[in-house]
Short mmCIF file of C-alpha atoms and ligand atoms in Angstrom, two decimals:
data_model
loop_
_atom_site.label_atom_id
_atom_site.label_comp_id
_atom_site.label_asym_id
_atom_site.label_seq_id
_atom_site.Cartn_x
_atom_site.Cartn_y
_atom_site.Cartn_z
CA MET B 22 0.00 0.00 0.00
CA ILE B 23 1.26 3.45 -0.80
CA ASP B 24 0.96 6.39 1.57
CA ALA B 25 -1.99 8.08 -0.19
CA ARG B 26 -2.19 11.33 1.75
CA PRO B 27 -2.69 14.23 -0.70
CA LEU B 28 0.50 15.86 -1.94
CA THR B 29 1.20 19.06 -0.04
CA ASP B 30 4.39 21.09 -0.04
CA ARG B 31 6.18 22.93 2.75
CA HIS B 32 4.33 26.11 1.86
CA GLN B 33 0.93 24.49 2.46
CA ARG B 34 0.11 24.31 -1.23
CA ARG B 35 -1.92 21.33 -2.31
CA ILE B 36 -0.39 19.86 -5.47
CA ASN B 37 -3.06 18.39 -7.74
CA TYR B 38 -1.98 19.20 -11.31
CA LEU B 39 0.58 17.28 -13.40
CA ARG B 40 1.81 18.41 -16.82
CA VAL B 41 3.36 15.66 -18.88
CA SER B 42 5.58 16.36 -21.88
CA VAL B 43 5.36 13.20 -23.97
CA THR B 44 7.97 14.15 -26.56
CA ASP B 45 10.65 16.78 -27.12
CA ARG B 46 10.05 16.67 -30.89
CA CYS B 47 7.99 19.18 -32.78
CA ASN B 48 6.71 19.84 -36.28
CA LEU B 49 7.15 23.61 -35.83
CA ARG B 50 10.22 25.63 -34.87
CA CYS B 51 8.80 28.63 -33.02
CA ARG B 52 11.63 31.12 -32.71
CA TYR B 53 11.08 31.68 -29.02
CA CYS B 54 11.01 27.97 -28.24
CA MET B 55 13.35 25.99 -30.50
CA PRO B 56 16.31 26.73 -32.75
CA GLU B 57 15.88 25.81 -36.42
CA GLU B 58 18.61 23.20 -36.29
CA GLY B 59 20.99 21.59 -33.93
CA VAL B 60 18.47 20.50 -31.32
CA PRO B 61 19.58 17.04 -30.32
CA SER B 62 16.42 14.95 -29.98
CA LEU B 63 16.19 12.48 -27.16
CA GLY B 64 16.82 8.90 -28.26
CA HIS B 65 13.92 6.45 -28.06
CA GLY B 66 15.33 4.74 -25.02
CA ALA B 67 15.67 8.07 -23.24
CA ILE B 68 12.00 8.97 -23.61
CA LEU B 69 9.57 7.39 -21.20
CA SER B 70 7.31 4.77 -22.70
CA TYR B 71 3.56 5.29 -22.43
CA GLU B 72 3.53 2.48 -19.87
CA GLU B 73 6.01 4.43 -17.75
CA PHE B 74 4.04 7.66 -18.06
CA LEU B 75 0.87 5.78 -17.12
CA ARG B 76 2.52 4.30 -14.10
CA VAL B 77 3.58 7.74 -12.87
CA GLY B 78 0.08 9.03 -13.68
CA ARG B 79 -1.60 6.24 -11.75
CA VAL B 80 0.56 6.76 -8.66
CA ALA B 81 0.22 10.56 -8.91
CA VAL B 82 -3.57 10.27 -9.09
CA ALA B 83 -3.50 8.04 -6.03
CA LEU B 84 -1.65 10.90 -4.30
CA GLY B 85 -4.34 13.43 -5.17
CA ILE B 86 -3.40 14.62 -8.66
CA GLU B 87 -6.76 15.52 -10.23
CA LYS B 88 -5.72 17.13 -13.47
CA ILE B 89 -3.24 15.96 -16.09
CA ARG B 90 -2.23 18.01 -19.12
CA VAL B 91 -0.43 16.29 -21.98
CA THR B 92 1.99 18.57 -23.82
CA GLY B 93 5.37 18.43 -25.56
CA GLY B 94 7.18 19.24 -27.91
CA GLU B 95 4.20 18.55 -30.07
CA PRO B 96 2.19 15.74 -28.49
CA LEU B 97 0.34 14.87 -31.70
CA VAL B 98 3.60 13.85 -33.41
CA ARG B 99 4.10 10.98 -30.98
CA LYS B 100 2.59 7.77 -32.32
CA GLY B 101 -0.16 6.21 -30.26
CA ILE B 102 -1.11 9.39 -28.42
CA GLU B 103 -4.87 8.72 -28.76
CA ASP B 104 -4.58 5.38 -27.02
CA PHE B 105 -2.41 6.93 -24.31
CA LEU B 106 -4.94 9.72 -23.71
CA GLY B 107 -7.72 7.14 -23.58
CA ARG B 108 -5.87 5.19 -20.90
CA LEU B 109 -5.20 8.35 -18.92
CA ALA B 110 -8.86 9.35 -19.21
CA ARG B 111 -9.82 6.07 -17.60
CA LEU B 112 -7.61 6.55 -14.53
CA GLY B 113 -10.06 6.47 -11.64
CA GLY B 114 -9.81 9.70 -9.64
CA LEU B 115 -8.65 11.89 -12.51
CA ARG B 116 -11.15 14.71 -12.95
CA ASP B 117 -9.65 16.64 -15.81
CA LEU B 118 -7.59 15.58 -18.80
CA ALA B 119 -6.31 18.27 -21.14
CA LEU B 120 -4.06 18.55 -24.16
CA THR B 121 -1.90 21.44 -25.38
CA THR B 122 -1.08 21.31 -29.08
CA ASN B 123 0.10 23.61 -31.83
CA GLY B 124 -2.97 22.47 -33.76
CA LEU B 125 -1.21 21.53 -36.98
CA LEU B 126 -2.45 17.92 -36.89
CA LEU B 127 -5.62 18.56 -34.94
CA ALA B 128 -8.23 18.61 -37.72
CA GLU B 129 -7.33 15.12 -38.92
CA ARG B 130 -7.02 13.68 -35.41
CA VAL B 131 -9.73 15.38 -33.42
CA GLN B 132 -12.38 12.69 -33.81
CA ALA B 133 -10.00 9.96 -32.67
CA LEU B 134 -8.94 12.13 -29.73
CA ARG B 135 -12.54 12.73 -28.77
CA ASP B 136 -13.37 9.05 -29.15
CA ALA B 137 -10.43 8.26 -26.86
CA GLY B 138 -11.94 10.42 -24.13
CA LEU B 139 -10.44 13.89 -24.57
CA ARG B 140 -13.03 16.56 -23.77
CA ARG B 141 -11.13 19.81 -24.11
CA VAL B 142 -8.08 21.22 -25.82
CA ASN B 143 -5.73 24.22 -25.78
CA VAL B 144 -4.29 25.30 -29.09
CA SER B 145 -1.26 27.58 -29.23
CA LEU B 146 -1.47 30.24 -31.93
CA ASP B 147 0.40 33.53 -31.84
CA THR B 148 -0.81 35.20 -35.02
CA LEU B 149 -3.73 35.22 -37.44
CA ARG B 150 -1.57 36.36 -40.37
CA PRO B 151 -0.10 33.66 -42.64
CA ASP B 152 3.19 35.44 -43.35
CA ARG B 153 3.71 36.15 -39.67
CA PHE B 154 2.84 32.57 -38.75
CA GLU B 155 5.61 31.41 -41.02
CA ARG B 156 8.04 33.94 -39.57
CA ILE B 157 7.28 32.97 -35.96
CA THR B 158 7.11 29.20 -36.44
CA ARG B 159 9.52 28.92 -39.40
CA ARG B 160 6.92 26.74 -41.13
CA PRO B 161 3.76 27.37 -43.13
CA GLY B 162 0.49 26.09 -41.70
CA LEU B 163 -1.81 28.78 -40.35
CA ASP B 164 -4.70 27.37 -42.39
CA ARG B 165 -4.23 23.96 -40.85
CA VAL B 166 -4.14 25.36 -37.32
CA LEU B 167 -7.32 27.36 -37.95
CA ALA B 168 -8.96 24.24 -39.40
CA GLY B 169 -7.85 22.35 -36.28
CA ILE B 170 -9.40 24.92 -33.95
CA ARG B 171 -12.68 24.80 -35.86
CA ALA B 172 -12.67 21.02 -36.06
CA ALA B 173 -12.13 20.80 -32.29
CA ARG B 174 -15.01 23.16 -31.67
CA ASP B 175 -17.25 21.35 -34.15
CA ALA B 176 -16.38 17.98 -32.62
CA GLY B 177 -17.78 19.28 -29.34
CA LEU B 178 -14.56 19.75 -27.39
CA ARG B 179 -15.33 22.34 -24.70
CA PRO B 180 -13.76 24.65 -24.05
CA VAL B 181 -11.42 25.22 -26.95
CA LYS B 182 -8.83 27.67 -25.65
CA VAL B 183 -6.42 29.48 -27.94
CA ASN B 184 -3.20 30.50 -26.20
CA VAL B 185 -1.38 33.52 -27.57
CA VAL B 186 2.07 34.46 -26.29
CA ALA B 187 2.01 38.26 -26.49
CA MET B 188 5.30 39.65 -27.80
CA ARG B 189 6.03 43.31 -28.45
CA GLY B 190 7.15 43.92 -32.00
CA VAL B 191 5.99 40.46 -33.02
CA ASN B 192 2.22 40.20 -32.53
CA HIS B 193 1.17 42.81 -29.98
CA ASP B 194 -0.72 44.66 -32.72
CA GLU B 195 -3.07 41.66 -33.08
CA ILE B 196 -4.75 41.90 -29.69
CA LEU B 197 -7.96 43.29 -31.17
CA ASP B 198 -7.87 40.84 -34.08
CA PHE B 199 -7.69 38.00 -31.56
CA ALA B 200 -10.60 39.52 -29.61
CA ALA B 201 -12.66 39.50 -32.81
CA PHE B 202 -11.51 35.92 -33.44
CA ALA B 203 -12.70 34.87 -29.97
CA ARG B 204 -16.11 36.39 -30.62
CA GLU B 205 -16.52 35.07 -34.15
CA GLU B 206 -15.22 31.57 -33.55
CA GLY B 207 -16.68 30.99 -30.09
CA VAL B 208 -13.34 30.10 -28.53
CA GLN B 209 -11.61 31.52 -25.48
CA VAL B 210 -8.47 33.43 -26.39
CA ARG B 211 -5.89 33.70 -23.63
CA PHE B 212 -2.98 36.09 -23.80
CA ILE B 213 0.10 34.84 -22.00
CA GLU B 214 3.02 36.98 -20.90
CA PHE B 215 6.24 36.08 -22.68
CA MET B 216 8.31 34.22 -20.12
CA PRO B 217 12.11 34.09 -19.89
CA ALA B 218 12.50 30.69 -21.46
CA GLY B 219 14.44 29.46 -24.47
CA ALA B 220 17.12 31.56 -26.10
CA ALA B 221 15.10 34.32 -27.78
CA TRP B 222 13.58 36.06 -24.77
CA GLU B 223 14.10 39.78 -24.28
CA GLU B 224 12.48 41.77 -21.54
CA ALA B 225 11.59 44.53 -24.02
CA ARG B 226 9.30 42.07 -25.80
CA VAL B 227 7.13 41.37 -22.76
CA VAL B 228 3.64 42.85 -23.01
CA PRO B 229 2.24 43.00 -19.47
CA ALA B 230 -1.29 41.64 -19.01
CA ARG B 231 -2.42 45.06 -17.74
CA GLU B 232 -1.50 46.62 -21.08
CA ILE B 233 -3.43 43.94 -22.96
CA LEU B 234 -6.53 44.57 -20.88
CA GLU B 235 -6.17 48.34 -21.34
CA THR B 236 -5.88 47.90 -25.11
CA LEU B 237 -9.04 45.79 -25.17
CA ALA B 238 -11.02 48.13 -22.90
CA ALA B 239 -9.91 51.28 -24.77
CA ALA B 240 -11.12 49.90 -28.08
CA LEU B 241 -14.14 47.87 -27.04
CA GLY B 242 -15.38 49.27 -23.73
CA PRO B 243 -15.34 47.90 -20.18
CA LEU B 244 -14.63 44.20 -19.79
CA ARG B 245 -16.79 42.14 -17.49
CA THR B 246 -14.87 39.83 -15.14
CA LEU B 247 -16.05 36.25 -15.36
CA PRO B 248 -15.59 33.61 -12.71
CA ASN B 249 -12.75 31.30 -13.62
CA GLY B 250 -13.98 27.72 -13.45
CA PRO B 251 -12.33 25.16 -11.19
CA ALA B 252 -10.11 24.02 -14.06
CA GLY B 253 -9.30 27.59 -15.08
CA GLY B 254 -5.96 27.81 -13.31
CA PRO B 255 -4.18 31.11 -13.01
CA SER B 256 -5.91 32.92 -15.88
CA ARG B 257 -8.20 35.90 -15.35
CA VAL B 258 -11.15 35.70 -17.69
CA PHE B 259 -13.34 38.47 -19.12
CA GLU B 260 -16.36 38.87 -21.34
CA LEU B 261 -15.90 41.41 -24.09
CA PRO B 262 -18.56 44.01 -24.82
CA GLY B 263 -20.45 42.57 -27.79
CA GLY B 264 -19.52 39.01 -26.85
CA GLY B 265 -16.46 36.80 -26.80
CA THR B 266 -14.32 35.62 -23.94
CA VAL B 267 -10.68 36.44 -23.38
CA GLY B 268 -8.27 35.63 -20.60
CA VAL B 269 -4.87 36.83 -19.48
CA ILE B 270 -2.17 34.83 -17.78
CA SER B 271 0.48 36.92 -16.08
CA PRO B 272 3.27 34.76 -14.70
CA LEU B 273 5.62 37.77 -14.66
CA SER B 274 3.65 40.88 -13.74
CA ASP B 275 1.39 39.19 -11.22
CA HIS B 276 2.91 35.84 -10.54
CA PHE B 277 0.78 33.14 -9.02
CA CYS B 278 3.46 31.11 -7.26
CA GLY B 279 1.58 31.41 -3.96
CA THR B 280 -1.19 29.22 -5.34
CA CYS B 281 0.90 27.09 -7.68
CA ASN B 282 -0.46 23.54 -7.73
CA ARG B 283 1.73 22.08 -10.51
CA LEU B 284 4.28 19.43 -11.17
CA ARG B 285 5.92 18.85 -14.53
CA LEU B 286 7.28 15.67 -16.02
CA THR B 287 9.61 15.93 -19.02
CA ALA B 288 9.68 13.46 -21.89
CA ASP B 289 12.81 11.86 -20.44
CA GLY B 290 11.22 11.43 -17.07
CA ARG B 291 12.56 14.39 -15.10
CA LEU B 292 10.22 15.77 -12.52
CA ARG B 293 10.24 19.57 -12.14
CA THR B 294 8.44 21.15 -9.27
CA CYS B 295 8.93 24.68 -10.64
CA LEU B 296 9.20 25.68 -14.30
CA PHE B 297 12.13 27.97 -13.49
CA SER B 298 14.06 25.77 -11.13
CA ARG B 299 17.09 23.80 -12.24
CA ASN B 300 16.18 21.14 -9.77
CA GLU B 301 14.97 18.01 -11.48
CA ILE B 302 14.34 14.59 -10.04
CA ASP B 303 15.26 11.68 -12.24
CA LEU B 304 12.06 9.64 -12.12
CA ARG B 305 13.18 7.57 -15.09
CA ALA B 306 16.02 6.17 -13.04
CA VAL B 307 13.57 5.36 -10.25
CA LEU B 308 11.12 3.73 -12.68
CA ARG B 309 13.84 1.65 -14.30
CA SER B 310 15.52 0.63 -11.08
CA GLY B 311 12.75 -1.80 -10.25
CA ALA B 312 11.26 0.48 -7.58
CA ASP B 313 7.73 -0.45 -6.54
CA ASP B 314 4.79 1.98 -6.40
CA ARG B 315 5.43 2.70 -2.74
CA GLU B 316 8.91 3.87 -3.52
CA LEU B 317 7.71 5.88 -6.51
CA ALA B 318 5.09 7.56 -4.32
CA ARG B 319 7.73 8.33 -1.71
CA VAL B 320 9.96 9.98 -4.33
CA LEU B 321 7.04 12.06 -5.61
CA ARG B 322 6.12 13.15 -2.10
CA GLU B 323 9.69 14.10 -1.26
CA ALA B 324 10.03 16.10 -4.49
CA VAL B 325 6.80 17.97 -3.77
CA SER B 326 7.87 18.79 -0.28
CA ALA B 327 10.96 20.55 -1.68
CA LYS B 328 8.96 22.60 -4.22
CA PRO B 329 10.36 26.15 -4.15
CA ALA B 330 8.14 28.94 -2.82
CA GLY B 331 8.32 30.86 -6.08
CA HIS B 332 10.18 31.35 -9.34
CA GLY B 333 11.85 34.53 -8.08
CA LEU B 334 11.97 36.00 -11.58
CA SER B 335 11.04 39.53 -10.63
CA ALA B 336 13.34 39.41 -7.62
CA ALA B 337 16.38 38.37 -9.61
CA PRO B 338 17.91 41.34 -11.46
CA ASP B 339 20.38 39.03 -13.18
CA GLY B 340 17.56 37.16 -14.80
CA PRO B 341 15.83 33.92 -14.08
CA ARG B 342 17.31 31.07 -12.19
CA ASP B 343 16.92 28.88 -15.24
CA ARG B 344 15.86 29.38 -18.82
CA PRO B 345 13.91 26.20 -19.38
CA SER B 346 13.68 24.69 -22.86
CA MET B 347 9.94 24.82 -23.23
CA HIS B 348 9.82 22.12 -25.91
CA ARG B 349 11.44 19.75 -23.42
CA VAL B 350 9.66 20.84 -20.25
CA GLY B 351 6.31 21.36 -21.96
CA GLY B 352 5.52 25.01 -21.19
N1 SAM G 24 3.79 22.23 -29.06
C1 SAM G 24 2.68 22.46 -28.21
C2 SAM G 24 2.18 23.86 -28.34
O1 SAM G 24 2.89 24.71 -28.90
O2 SAM G 24 1.07 24.09 -27.87
C3 SAM G 24 2.93 22.13 -26.76
C4 SAM G 24 4.26 22.51 -26.17
S1 SAM G 24 4.60 24.27 -26.08
C5 SAM G 24 6.19 24.27 -25.36
C6 SAM G 24 3.49 24.74 -24.78
C7 SAM G 24 3.20 26.20 -24.68
O3 SAM G 24 4.34 26.89 -24.20
C8 SAM G 24 2.81 26.89 -25.97
O4 SAM G 24 1.57 27.55 -25.79
C9 SAM G 24 3.89 27.90 -26.17
O5 SAM G 24 3.43 29.06 -26.81
C10 SAM G 24 4.29 28.17 -24.74
N2 SAM G 24 5.58 28.82 -24.61
C11 SAM G 24 6.77 28.43 -25.12
N3 SAM G 24 7.73 29.33 -24.79
C12 SAM G 24 7.13 30.30 -24.07
C13 SAM G 24 7.57 31.50 -23.43
N4 SAM G 24 8.83 31.87 -23.48
N5 SAM G 24 6.67 32.25 -22.76
C14 SAM G 24 5.36 31.87 -22.70
N6 SAM G 24 4.90 30.76 -23.27
C15 SAM G 24 5.75 29.98 -23.94
FE1 SF4 G 25 6.83 23.40 -31.03
FE2 SF4 G 25 5.07 24.29 -29.21
FE3 SF4 G 25 7.69 24.96 -29.09
FE4 SF4 G 25 6.25 25.96 -31.05
S1 SF4 G 25 5.91 26.32 -28.85
S2 SF4 G 25 8.29 25.01 -31.28
S3 SF4 G 25 4.84 24.35 -31.45
S4 SF4 G 25 6.86 22.94 -28.83
#
């Protein structure tokens, strides 16, 4: 029997959300996330098998994890992802299963994903302009992403959230276009502050959430605050005058470390208790050492107990403590 008390850290935060990066590979090369070339991909043996991910998921759920998000790299490029999601969806005790994707393969896969048990999806999309899409991601494909978003909505996935990383000089002039998109397409658009990750981050490119809300209100009128559902996480959500829902996520200007409930598992089985901490626990070694579930649960509990109080980004004038590779850690 494992010790099944809910996971709680030293700062009295209840940890109930696990993000799992199932691959470090991707079919896009977003400039802020991955270099064009020279990214050594993890070998097959280095990446956890679905069985290994499921084992961690099962033990984590027994310890009170209620929400799992599957991410990457691009999760839809890993073979067998539908079956994996289906098996996760059937874990007793899991209340919420979510997927974050760049949407490129979504239209052709959405029915299989839905049939497997996926009920909602987040699609990352930073621009509505084809030429800009190609500049940001180094690949064509805006049409396919838009088709994916519509297919997800039409297949009945709810909600469909579209995540936009707001970057000054890159896409900050599209805030109103995205507001119109939210209204016209019936999706929730969420603007995310550009975080110091990857190699291409510059502070001057950060567009604070406050500025995004001011831009929306100045053009459209007062925004009405909406309650953020239980699965809403750290976003603040608003209804636009004339309809449409937008959210902002402000990890930098108004960080939410005090209520952080997350753990992250990388494709090669490293457990991160904070996106910006260098500290990783090698769960793969534990899994492959023949450890039983009790031992695995003990390692998870010990890792959680050492979760740092906060990312300290604003307090560190020299920059963040770590610049995580988002395609490896999963965003
Ligand atoms: N490939 C999938 C996708 O793009 O949705 C999943 C993995 S991607 C690393 C997860 C999320 O992290 C994406 O929404 C991406 O925009 C976001 N992301 C990557 N680098 C970021 C940064 N520096 N600041 C904020 N968000 C970032
Ligand atoms: Fe790929 Fe997502 Fe990173 Fe873009 S943000 S390169 S889609 S992993």
